[in-house]
Amino acid sequence: MQLFYNPELLETSSQISFDKEESRHIVKVLRKSQGDVLHITNGQGWLFTAEIELADQKHCRANITSKTFQEKRNYKLHLAVAPTKMNDRYEWFLEKATEIGIDTITPIICEHSERKVIKTERFEKILQSAMKQSLSNYMPQLEAAIPFKDFVEQEFSGQKFIAHCEELDKKSLKSQLIPNTEVTILIGPEGDFSVKEIEMALKNDFIPVTLGNTRLRTETAAIVACHSVAFTNE
């Protein structure tokens, strides 16, 4: 099934108009014509079925014929991950995390971060593409990049963890996870969190955890954490 995305669609919507880029894709690339059926999500749980009324490469329009609502998962996952030096590695993380299941992603700027600026528009496109590819009806929320200190001092519901490589007392993330709850996990940059940042996180009630016996890249650690939470909630 080919899934399209339009965040402006509401439960009460009866018609959808596609922009020039998507109209061309529908008519020119997919060779859809009047009467053909399309599937669209608004990224907020709704899946709409629509029948093409006007198959124009510049302005495709369709009438919504039915809609269904997909219930959310029984947990919420917020990953705060430091931007990687190479953008493509962070994009890989965004794609795979969306496929596995994630609600919110926040890029955190740390003392050892080599990259402090992110390409928000590019990242949003990666999330959209992964959502459509995995046939999910929920679009992950990409938050603005934020300094580590500002992030950990916020209020969060549920469990809070920091995964780091320092030789301190840590427990396995999997052993600490509680099903059916909200989870926030901090993943550091290539140079790991600084000692000062770890102390700051602990002061703000983040629990120190390990993701395994080997040293993982930032993006790999984020995916391991994401999958651990998903596996715990199966």
mmCIF file of C-alpha atoms in Angstrom:
data_model
loop_
_atom_site.group_PDB
_atom_site.id
_atom_site.type_symbol
_atom_site.label_atom_id
_atom_site.label_comp_id
_atom_site.label_asym_id
_atom_site.label_seq_id
_atom_site.Cartn_x
_atom_site.Cartn_y
_atom_site.Cartn_z
ATOM 1 C CA MET A 1 0.000 0.000 0.000
ATOM 2 C CA GLN A 2 1.252 3.471 -0.934
ATOM 3 C CA LEU A 3 0.759 5.836 2.003
ATOM 4 C CA PHE A 4 0.552 9.619 1.674
ATOM 5 C CA TYR A 5 0.901 12.207 4.430
ATOM 6 C CA ASN A 6 -1.092 15.374 5.031
ATOM 7 C CA PRO A 7 -1.000 16.830 8.576
ATOM 8 C CA GLU A 8 -3.860 19.212 7.806
ATOM 9 C CA LEU A 9 -6.453 16.456 7.377
ATOM 10 C CA LEU A 10 -9.065 16.329 10.143
ATOM 11 C CA GLU A 11 -11.480 13.627 11.219
ATOM 12 C CA THR A 12 -14.242 15.720 9.641
ATOM 13 C CA SER A 13 -12.443 16.334 6.310
ATOM 14 C CA SER A 14 -14.320 15.218 3.195
ATOM 15 C CA GLN A 15 -11.803 16.145 0.488
ATOM 16 C CA ILE A 16 -8.049 16.469 0.025
ATOM 17 C CA SER A 17 -6.023 18.513 -2.452
ATOM 18 C CA PHE A 18 -2.384 17.604 -3.083
ATOM 19 C CA ASP A 19 0.393 20.109 -3.746
ATOM 20 C CA LYS A 20 2.201 20.249 -7.088
ATOM 21 C CA GLU A 21 4.984 17.843 -6.055
ATOM 22 C CA GLU A 22 2.674 15.124 -4.737
ATOM 23 C CA SER A 23 0.175 15.650 -7.559
ATOM 24 C CA ARG A 24 2.921 14.963 -10.089
ATOM 25 C CA HIS A 25 4.033 11.901 -8.142
ATOM 26 C CA ILE A 26 0.486 10.502 -8.034
ATOM 27 C CA VAL A 27 -0.395 11.140 -11.656
ATOM 28 C CA LYS A 28 2.937 11.024 -13.487
ATOM 29 C CA VAL A 29 4.965 8.515 -11.463
ATOM 30 C CA LEU A 30 2.298 6.234 -9.983
ATOM 31 C CA ARG A 31 0.060 6.676 -13.047
ATOM 32 C CA LYS A 32 -3.059 7.102 -10.960
ATOM 33 C CA SER A 33 -6.216 8.335 -12.682
ATOM 34 C CA GLN A 34 -9.760 9.393 -11.854
ATOM 35 C CA GLY A 35 -11.511 6.801 -9.709
ATOM 36 C CA ASP A 36 -8.318 5.269 -8.304
ATOM 37 C CA VAL A 37 -8.007 4.862 -4.542
ATOM 38 C CA LEU A 38 -5.400 6.546 -2.321
ATOM 39 C CA HIS A 39 -4.492 6.065 1.337
ATOM 40 C CA ILE A 40 -3.516 9.117 3.398
ATOM 41 C CA THR A 41 -2.593 9.628 7.052
ATOM 42 C CA ASN A 42 -2.507 12.865 9.012
ATOM 43 C CA GLY A 43 0.229 11.520 11.286
ATOM 44 C CA GLN A 44 -2.107 11.728 14.285
ATOM 45 C CA GLY A 45 -3.585 8.239 14.113
ATOM 46 C CA TRP A 46 -6.101 8.656 11.297
ATOM 47 C CA LEU A 47 -5.943 6.687 8.037
ATOM 48 C CA PHE A 48 -8.119 8.041 5.232
ATOM 49 C CA THR A 49 -9.214 6.249 2.057
ATOM 50 C CA ALA A 50 -9.910 8.603 -0.839
ATOM 51 C CA GLU A 51 -11.009 8.324 -4.453
ATOM 52 C CA ILE A 52 -9.365 10.561 -7.035
ATOM 53 C CA GLU A 53 -11.793 13.111 -8.458
ATOM 54 C CA LEU A 54 -9.311 15.187 -10.463
ATOM 55 C CA ALA A 55 -6.106 13.549 -11.780
ATOM 56 C CA ASP A 56 -4.109 16.632 -12.694
ATOM 57 C CA GLN A 57 -0.282 16.719 -12.483
ATOM 58 C CA LYS A 58 -0.394 20.188 -10.963
ATOM 59 C CA HIS A 59 -3.463 19.821 -8.774
ATOM 60 C CA CYS A 60 -4.692 16.352 -7.866
ATOM 61 C CA ARG A 61 -7.870 16.227 -5.786
ATOM 62 C CA ALA A 62 -9.605 13.302 -4.081
ATOM 63 C CA ASN A 63 -12.801 12.692 -2.107
ATOM 64 C CA ILE A 64 -12.505 10.892 1.224
ATOM 65 C CA THR A 65 -14.668 7.776 1.259
ATOM 66 C CA SER A 66 -13.746 6.222 4.614
ATOM 67 C CA LYS A 67 -11.496 6.645 7.628
ATOM 68 C CA THR A 68 -10.133 4.508 10.461
ATOM 69 C CA PHE A 69 -8.292 5.374 13.659
ATOM 70 C CA GLN A 70 -5.193 3.508 14.807
ATOM 71 C CA GLU A 71 -4.823 3.366 18.578
ATOM 72 C CA LYS A 72 -1.458 4.505 19.954
ATOM 73 C CA ARG A 73 1.051 2.113 21.431
ATOM 74 C CA ASN A 74 0.791 1.293 25.129
ATOM 75 C CA TYR A 75 3.927 3.326 25.891
ATOM 76 C CA LYS A 76 5.593 6.622 25.008
ATOM 77 C CA LEU A 77 9.255 6.949 24.102
ATOM 78 C CA HIS A 78 11.280 10.166 24.065
ATOM 79 C CA LEU A 79 14.886 9.859 22.905
ATOM 80 C CA ALA A 80 17.232 12.797 23.463
ATOM 81 C CA VAL A 81 20.172 12.092 21.168
ATOM 82 C CA ALA A 82 23.239 14.232 20.525
ATOM 83 C CA PRO A 83 23.734 15.092 16.814
ATOM 84 C CA THR A 84 26.386 12.950 15.154
ATOM 85 C CA LYS A 85 29.378 14.387 13.319
ATOM 86 C CA MET A 86 28.098 12.908 10.047
ATOM 87 C CA ASN A 87 24.504 13.871 9.286
ATOM 88 C CA ASP A 88 23.753 10.627 7.458
ATOM 89 C CA ARG A 89 24.268 8.647 10.676
ATOM 90 C CA TYR A 90 21.663 10.715 12.507
ATOM 91 C CA GLU A 91 19.311 10.374 9.546
ATOM 92 C CA TRP A 92 19.741 6.585 9.722
ATOM 93 C CA PHE A 93 18.772 6.713 13.396
ATOM 94 C CA LEU A 94 15.689 8.825 12.639
ATOM 95 C CA GLU A 95 14.564 6.408 9.937
ATOM 96 C CA LYS A 96 15.023 3.224 11.957
ATOM 97 C CA ALA A 97 13.588 4.657 15.183
ATOM 98 C CA THR A 98 10.454 5.702 13.299
ATOM 99 C CA GLU A 99 10.098 2.198 11.875
ATOM 100 C CA ILE A 100 10.529 0.594 15.324
ATOM 101 C CA GLY A 101 8.305 3.088 17.139
ATOM 102 C CA ILE A 102 9.096 6.409 18.801
ATOM 103 C CA ASP A 103 7.062 9.440 19.854
ATOM 104 C CA THR A 104 9.512 12.290 20.380
ATOM 105 C CA ILE A 105 13.099 13.023 19.347
ATOM 106 C CA THR A 106 15.165 15.881 20.770
ATOM 107 C CA PRO A 107 18.697 16.670 19.532
ATOM 108 C CA ILE A 108 20.732 17.628 22.626
ATOM 109 C CA ILE A 109 23.872 19.745 22.384
ATOM 110 C CA CYS A 110 26.552 18.416 24.737
ATOM 111 C CA GLU A 111 30.058 19.478 25.805
ATOM 112 C CA HIS A 112 31.636 16.914 23.462
ATOM 113 C CA SER A 113 29.258 17.526 20.549
ATOM 114 C CA GLU A 114 31.100 18.088 17.280
ATOM 115 C CA ARG A 115 27.912 19.180 15.530
ATOM 116 C CA LYS A 116 25.774 21.862 17.112
ATOM 117 C CA VAL A 117 23.475 22.765 14.193
ATOM 118 C CA ILE A 118 20.893 20.402 12.717
ATOM 119 C CA LYS A 119 18.979 20.416 9.437
ATOM 120 C CA THR A 120 15.436 20.415 10.777
ATOM 121 C CA GLU A 121 13.714 20.453 7.379
ATOM 122 C CA ARG A 122 15.826 17.548 6.124
ATOM 123 C CA PHE A 123 15.208 15.549 9.300
ATOM 124 C CA GLU A 124 11.441 16.124 9.038
ATOM 125 C CA LYS A 125 11.478 14.666 5.513
ATOM 126 C CA ILE A 126 13.353 11.601 6.770
ATOM 127 C CA LEU A 127 10.714 11.070 9.465
ATOM 128 C CA GLN A 128 7.876 11.483 6.968
ATOM 129 C CA SER A 129 9.409 9.024 4.545
ATOM 130 C CA ALA A 130 10.023 6.428 7.276
ATOM 131 C CA MET A 131 6.488 6.829 8.630
ATOM 132 C CA LYS A 132 4.988 6.250 5.192
ATOM 133 C CA GLN A 133 7.319 3.353 4.391
ATOM 134 C CA SER A 134 6.449 1.574 7.648
ATOM 135 C CA LEU A 135 2.716 2.254 7.140
ATOM 136 C CA SER A 136 2.420 3.976 10.497
ATOM 137 C CA ASN A 137 -0.296 6.536 11.157
ATOM 138 C CA TYR A 138 1.751 8.442 13.706
ATOM 139 C CA MET A 139 4.384 11.054 12.873
ATOM 140 C CA PRO A 140 7.175 11.352 15.490
ATOM 141 C CA GLN A 141 7.641 14.814 16.989
ATOM 142 C CA LEU A 142 11.025 16.373 16.232
ATOM 143 C CA GLU A 143 11.859 18.978 18.849
ATOM 144 C CA ALA A 144 14.282 21.875 18.400
ATOM 145 C CA ALA A 145 17.901 21.275 19.397
ATOM 146 C CA ILE A 146 18.516 22.192 23.033
ATOM 147 C CA PRO A 147 21.551 22.441 25.342
ATOM 148 C CA PHE A 148 21.987 19.373 27.578
ATOM 149 C CA LYS A 149 21.572 21.366 30.808
ATOM 150 C CA ASP A 150 18.294 22.913 29.678
ATOM 151 C CA PHE A 151 16.937 19.527 28.678
ATOM 152 C CA VAL A 152 17.668 17.571 31.868
ATOM 153 C CA GLU A 153 16.245 20.319 34.071
ATOM 154 C CA GLN A 154 12.798 19.965 32.470
ATOM 155 C CA GLU A 155 9.976 17.980 34.050
ATOM 156 C CA PHE A 156 9.312 14.556 32.521
ATOM 157 C CA SER A 157 6.704 11.930 33.335
ATOM 158 C CA GLY A 158 7.598 8.275 33.738
ATOM 159 C CA GLN A 159 11.083 6.774 33.721
ATOM 160 C CA LYS A 160 14.263 8.747 32.958
ATOM 161 C CA PHE A 161 17.580 7.171 31.933
ATOM 162 C CA ILE A 162 21.048 8.250 30.826
ATOM 163 C CA ALA A 163 23.173 5.770 28.867
ATOM 164 C CA HIS A 164 26.889 6.509 29.192
ATOM 165 C CA CYS A 165 30.271 4.753 29.044
ATOM 166 C CA GLU A 166 31.874 5.893 32.305
ATOM 167 C CA GLU A 167 32.944 3.170 34.762
ATOM 168 C CA LEU A 168 30.249 3.965 37.290
ATOM 169 C CA ASP A 169 27.545 1.882 38.911
ATOM 170 C CA LYS A 170 25.077 1.141 36.110
ATOM 171 C CA LYS A 171 22.369 -1.408 35.458
ATOM 172 C CA SER A 172 21.094 -2.871 32.203
ATOM 173 C CA LEU A 173 18.435 -0.699 30.561
ATOM 174 C CA LYS A 174 16.327 -3.783 29.847
ATOM 175 C CA SER A 175 16.308 -4.754 33.534
ATOM 176 C CA GLN A 176 15.035 -1.301 34.535
ATOM 177 C CA LEU A 177 12.281 -0.746 31.982
ATOM 178 C CA ILE A 178 8.680 -0.882 33.155
ATOM 179 C CA PRO A 179 6.060 -1.730 30.475
ATOM 180 C CA ASN A 180 3.159 0.580 29.651
ATOM 181 C CA THR A 181 4.770 3.816 30.761
ATOM 182 C CA GLU A 182 6.546 6.917 29.452
ATOM 183 C CA VAL A 183 10.292 6.657 28.976
ATOM 184 C CA THR A 184 12.935 9.344 28.348
ATOM 185 C CA ILE A 185 16.470 8.231 27.448
ATOM 186 C CA LEU A 186 19.607 10.341 26.980
ATOM 187 C CA ILE A 187 22.152 9.234 24.361
ATOM 188 C CA GLY A 188 25.436 11.143 24.148
ATOM 189 C CA PRO A 189 27.767 12.241 21.312
ATOM 190 C CA GLU A 190 30.767 10.364 19.880
ATOM 191 C CA GLY A 191 32.915 11.501 22.816
ATOM 192 C CA ASP A 192 30.224 10.467 25.320
ATOM 193 C CA PHE A 193 28.749 12.717 27.985
ATOM 194 C CA SER A 194 31.190 14.647 30.153
ATOM 195 C CA VAL A 195 31.510 13.729 33.832
ATOM 196 C CA LYS A 196 29.853 17.031 34.660
ATOM 197 C CA GLU A 197 26.865 16.222 32.422
ATOM 198 C CA ILE A 198 26.473 12.766 33.953
ATOM 199 C CA GLU A 199 26.469 14.279 37.434
ATOM 200 C CA MET A 200 23.923 16.849 36.313
ATOM 201 C CA ALA A 201 21.639 14.129 34.920
ATOM 202 C CA LEU A 202 21.894 12.061 38.111
ATOM 203 C CA LYS A 203 21.096 15.163 40.154
ATOM 204 C CA ASN A 204 17.919 15.499 38.092
ATOM 205 C CA ASP A 205 16.914 11.888 38.822
ATOM 206 C CA PHE A 206 18.036 10.241 35.565
ATOM 207 C CA ILE A 207 19.019 6.619 36.177
ATOM 208 C CA PRO A 208 22.432 5.544 34.752
ATOM 209 C CA VAL A 209 22.178 2.497 32.467
ATOM 210 C CA THR A 210 24.252 0.395 30.105
ATOM 211 C CA LEU A 211 23.127 -0.821 26.679
ATOM 212 C CA GLY A 212 25.484 -3.800 26.508
ATOM 213 C CA ASN A 213 29.072 -4.961 26.908
ATOM 214 C CA THR A 214 30.505 -3.153 23.884
ATOM 215 C CA ARG A 215 31.020 0.529 23.108
ATOM 216 C CA LEU A 216 28.338 1.653 20.665
ATOM 217 C CA ARG A 217 28.197 4.520 18.207
ATOM 218 C CA THR A 218 25.691 7.233 19.066
ATOM 219 C CA GLU A 219 23.179 6.161 16.428
ATOM 220 C CA THR A 220 23.566 2.469 17.272
ATOM 221 C CA ALA A 221 23.048 3.150 20.970
ATOM 222 C CA ALA A 222 19.882 5.102 20.169
ATOM 223 C CA ILE A 223 18.470 2.227 18.114
ATOM 224 C CA VAL A 224 19.354 -0.339 20.801
ATOM 225 C CA ALA A 225 17.533 1.814 23.359
ATOM 226 C CA CYS A 226 14.549 2.237 21.048
ATOM 227 C CA HIS A 227 14.292 -1.497 20.373
ATOM 228 C CA SER A 228 14.718 -2.351 24.058
ATOM 229 C CA VAL A 229 11.697 -0.242 24.939
ATOM 230 C CA ALA A 230 9.658 -1.713 22.062
ATOM 231 C CA PHE A 231 10.650 -5.276 23.022
ATOM 232 C CA THR A 232 9.736 -4.693 26.674
ATOM 233 C CA ASN A 233 6.255 -3.557 25.599
ATOM 234 C CA GLU A 234 5.491 -6.440 23.221
#
